[in-house]
PDB file of C-alpha atoms in Angstrom:
ATOM      1  CA  MET A   1     102.945 109.124 160.697  1.00 54.00           C
ATOM      2  CA  THR A   2     106.014 107.516 162.115  1.00 64.00           C
ATOM      3  CA  GLU A   3     109.001 109.460 163.302  1.00 66.00           C
ATOM      4  CA  ALA A   4     111.139 108.280 160.375  1.00 59.00           C
ATOM      5  CA  MET A   5     108.506 109.461 157.885  1.00 55.00           C
ATOM      6  CA  ALA A   6     108.319 112.855 159.595  1.00 56.00           C
ATOM      7  CA  ARG A   7     112.085 113.201 159.460  1.00 57.00           C
ATOM      8  CA  ALA A   8     112.184 112.221 155.777  1.00 54.00           C
ATOM      9  CA  ALA A   9     109.515 114.789 154.950  1.00 57.00           C
ATOM     10  CA  THR A  10     111.534 117.623 156.475  1.00 59.00           C
ATOM     11  CA  VAL A  11     114.914 116.755 154.944  1.00 61.00           C
ATOM     12  CA  ASP A  12     116.130 119.381 152.500  1.00 65.00           C
ATOM     13  CA  THR A  13     117.305 117.620 149.382  1.00 71.00           C
ATOM     14  CA  PRO A  14     119.471 119.519 146.870  1.00 72.00           C
ATOM     15  CA  ALA A  15     116.477 119.792 144.523  1.00 68.00           C
ATOM     16  CA  ARG A  16     114.277 121.197 147.274  1.00 75.00           C
ATOM     17  CA  THR A  17     116.811 123.864 148.237  1.00 85.00           C
ATOM     18  CA  TRP A  18     116.674 125.485 144.796  1.00 91.00           C
ATOM     19  CA  ALA A  19     113.064 124.638 143.889  1.00 91.00           C
ATOM     20  CA  GLY A  20     111.435 126.734 146.591  1.00 91.00           C
ATOM     21  CA  PRO A  21     113.205 130.005 145.793  1.00 93.00           C
ATOM     22  CA  THR A  22     112.779 129.342 142.057  1.00 94.00           C
ATOM     23  CA  VAL A  23     109.022 128.925 142.374  1.00 94.00           C
ATOM     24  CA  ARG A  24     108.860 132.085 144.483  1.00 95.00           C
ATOM     25  CA  LEU A  25     110.862 134.040 141.909  1.00 96.00           C
ATOM     26  CA  LEU A  26     108.724 132.768 139.051  1.00 96.00           C
ATOM     27  CA  SER A  27     105.562 133.679 140.926  1.00 96.00           C
ATOM     28  CA  CYS A  28     106.849 137.241 141.331  1.00 97.00           C
ATOM     29  CA  VAL A  29     107.670 137.365 137.623  1.00 97.00           C
ATOM     30  CA  PHE A  30     104.178 136.039 136.867  1.00 96.00           C
ATOM     31  CA  LEU A  31     102.612 138.739 139.015  1.00 96.00           C
ATOM     32  CA  ALA A  32     104.635 141.441 137.259  1.00 97.00           C
ATOM     33  CA  ALA A  33     103.613 139.993 133.869  1.00 96.00           C
ATOM     34  CA  VAL A  34      99.940 140.125 134.890  1.00 95.00           C
ATOM     35  CA  VAL A  35     100.345 143.785 135.872  1.00 97.00           C
ATOM     36  CA  VAL A  36     101.965 144.528 132.503  1.00 95.00           C
ATOM     37  CA  GLN A  37      99.160 142.613 130.771  1.00 95.00           C
ATOM     38  CA  VAL A  38      96.522 144.751 132.498  1.00 95.00           C
ATOM     39  CA  PHE A  39      98.462 147.903 131.618  1.00 95.00           C
ATOM     40  CA  LEU A  40      98.653 146.903 127.967  1.00 93.00           C
ATOM     41  CA  ALA A  41      94.934 146.170 127.890  1.00 93.00           C
ATOM     42  CA  GLY A  42      94.215 149.588 129.369  1.00 93.00           C
ATOM     43  CA  ALA A  43      96.565 151.258 126.903  1.00 92.00           C
ATOM     44  CA  PHE A  44      94.706 149.608 124.057  1.00 92.00           C
ATOM     45  CA  VAL A  45      91.285 150.591 125.416  1.00 93.00           C
ATOM     46  CA  PHE A  46      92.315 154.239 125.666  1.00 92.00           C
ATOM     47  CA  GLY A  47      93.906 154.225 122.218  1.00 86.00           C
ATOM     48  CA  ALA A  48      97.576 154.474 123.151  1.00 84.00           C
ATOM     49  CA  THR A  49      98.694 151.209 121.465  1.00 83.00           C
ATOM     50  CA  ASP A  50      97.416 148.419 119.275  1.00 87.00           C
ATOM     51  CA  PRO A  51      96.351 145.074 120.814  1.00 88.00           C
ATOM     52  CA  GLY A  52      99.440 143.231 119.520  1.00 89.00           C
ATOM     53  CA  PRO A  53     101.673 143.389 122.643  1.00 90.00           C
ATOM     54  CA  HIS A  54      98.732 142.486 124.894  1.00 90.00           C
ATOM     55  CA  ARG A  55      97.880 139.490 122.713  1.00 92.00           C
ATOM     56  CA  GLU A  56     101.490 138.288 122.426  1.00 93.00           C
ATOM     57  CA  LEU A  57     102.055 138.489 126.184  1.00 92.00           C
ATOM     58  CA  GLY A  58      98.810 136.587 126.648  1.00 91.00           C
ATOM     59  CA  PHE A  59     100.170 133.731 124.524  1.00 92.00           C
ATOM     60  CA  VAL A  60     103.454 133.613 126.463  1.00 92.00           C
ATOM     61  CA  LEU A  61     101.982 134.093 129.942  1.00 93.00           C
ATOM     62  CA  PRO A  62     100.907 130.419 130.530  1.00 93.00           C
ATOM     63  CA  LEU A  63     104.527 129.306 130.169  1.00 95.00           C
ATOM     64  CA  LEU A  64     105.437 130.690 133.590  1.00 95.00           C
ATOM     65  CA  PRO A  65     102.948 128.551 135.588  1.00 95.00           C
ATOM     66  CA  LEU A  66     103.922 125.530 133.462  1.00 96.00           C
ATOM     67  CA  ILE A  67     107.575 126.025 134.410  1.00 96.00           C
ATOM     68  CA  MET A  68     106.504 126.553 138.048  1.00 96.00           C
ATOM     69  CA  VAL A  69     104.627 123.221 138.089  1.00 96.00           C
ATOM     70  CA  ILE A  70     107.604 121.408 136.582  1.00 95.00           C
ATOM     71  CA  VAL A  71     110.032 122.955 139.065  1.00 95.00           C
ATOM     72  CA  ALA A  72     107.703 122.195 142.008  1.00 94.00           C
ATOM     73  CA  ALA A  73     107.332 118.570 140.913  1.00 93.00           C
ATOM     74  CA  VAL A  74     111.029 118.020 140.234  1.00 93.00           C
ATOM     75  CA  GLY A  75     111.960 119.727 143.484  1.00 92.00           C
ATOM     76  CA  ARG A  76     109.437 117.602 145.351  1.00 91.00           C
ATOM     77  CA  LEU A  77     107.886 120.609 147.014  1.00 92.00           C
ATOM     78  CA  PRO A  78     104.859 120.007 149.272  1.00 92.00           C
ATOM     79  CA  VAL A  79     101.667 118.854 147.580  1.00 94.00           C
ATOM     80  CA  ARG A  80      99.991 122.122 148.497  1.00 94.00           C
ATOM     81  CA  VAL A  81     102.545 124.207 146.557  1.00 93.00           C
ATOM     82  CA  THR A  82     102.524 121.878 143.563  1.00 94.00           C
ATOM     83  CA  GLY A  83      98.742 121.748 143.571  1.00 95.00           C
ATOM     84  CA  LEU A  84      98.322 125.495 143.781  1.00 95.00           C
ATOM     85  CA  THR A  85     100.754 126.064 140.916  1.00 95.00           C
ATOM     86  CA  ALA A  86      98.827 123.471 138.877  1.00 96.00           C
ATOM     87  CA  ILE A  87      95.587 125.330 139.618  1.00 96.00           C
ATOM     88  CA  LEU A  88      97.264 128.586 138.565  1.00 95.00           C
ATOM     89  CA  LEU A  89      98.312 126.899 135.314  1.00 95.00           C
ATOM     90  CA  ALA A  90      94.772 125.650 134.680  1.00 96.00           C
ATOM     91  CA  LEU A  91      93.259 129.064 135.353  1.00 95.00           C
ATOM     92  CA  THR A  92      95.809 130.772 133.122  1.00 93.00           C
ATOM     93  CA  VAL A  93      95.104 128.369 130.275  1.00 92.00           C
ATOM     94  CA  LEU A  94      91.351 128.830 130.698  1.00 93.00           C
ATOM     95  CA  GLN A  95      91.742 132.581 130.662  1.00 84.00           C
TER      96      GLN A  95
END
């Protein structure tokens, strides 16, 4: 890798400055949604609620990793971040 390529890889573009914190925020929201999903499943198992909220959240949940992949790609985040969010999307869809 030449010195110019190394410098270009570390330059913070306007898209990269907002993409990183946005992906981090969305990952925290995704984690909170997974915790709520587990809570709703447990509430249904123990008879506190019907399975409707759990099912509806399950249909909406894959949207967060999809948005994360789009933001990571548009923000030109490192390949590792974009790849891991794509894997998260694939696992969420398979779930």
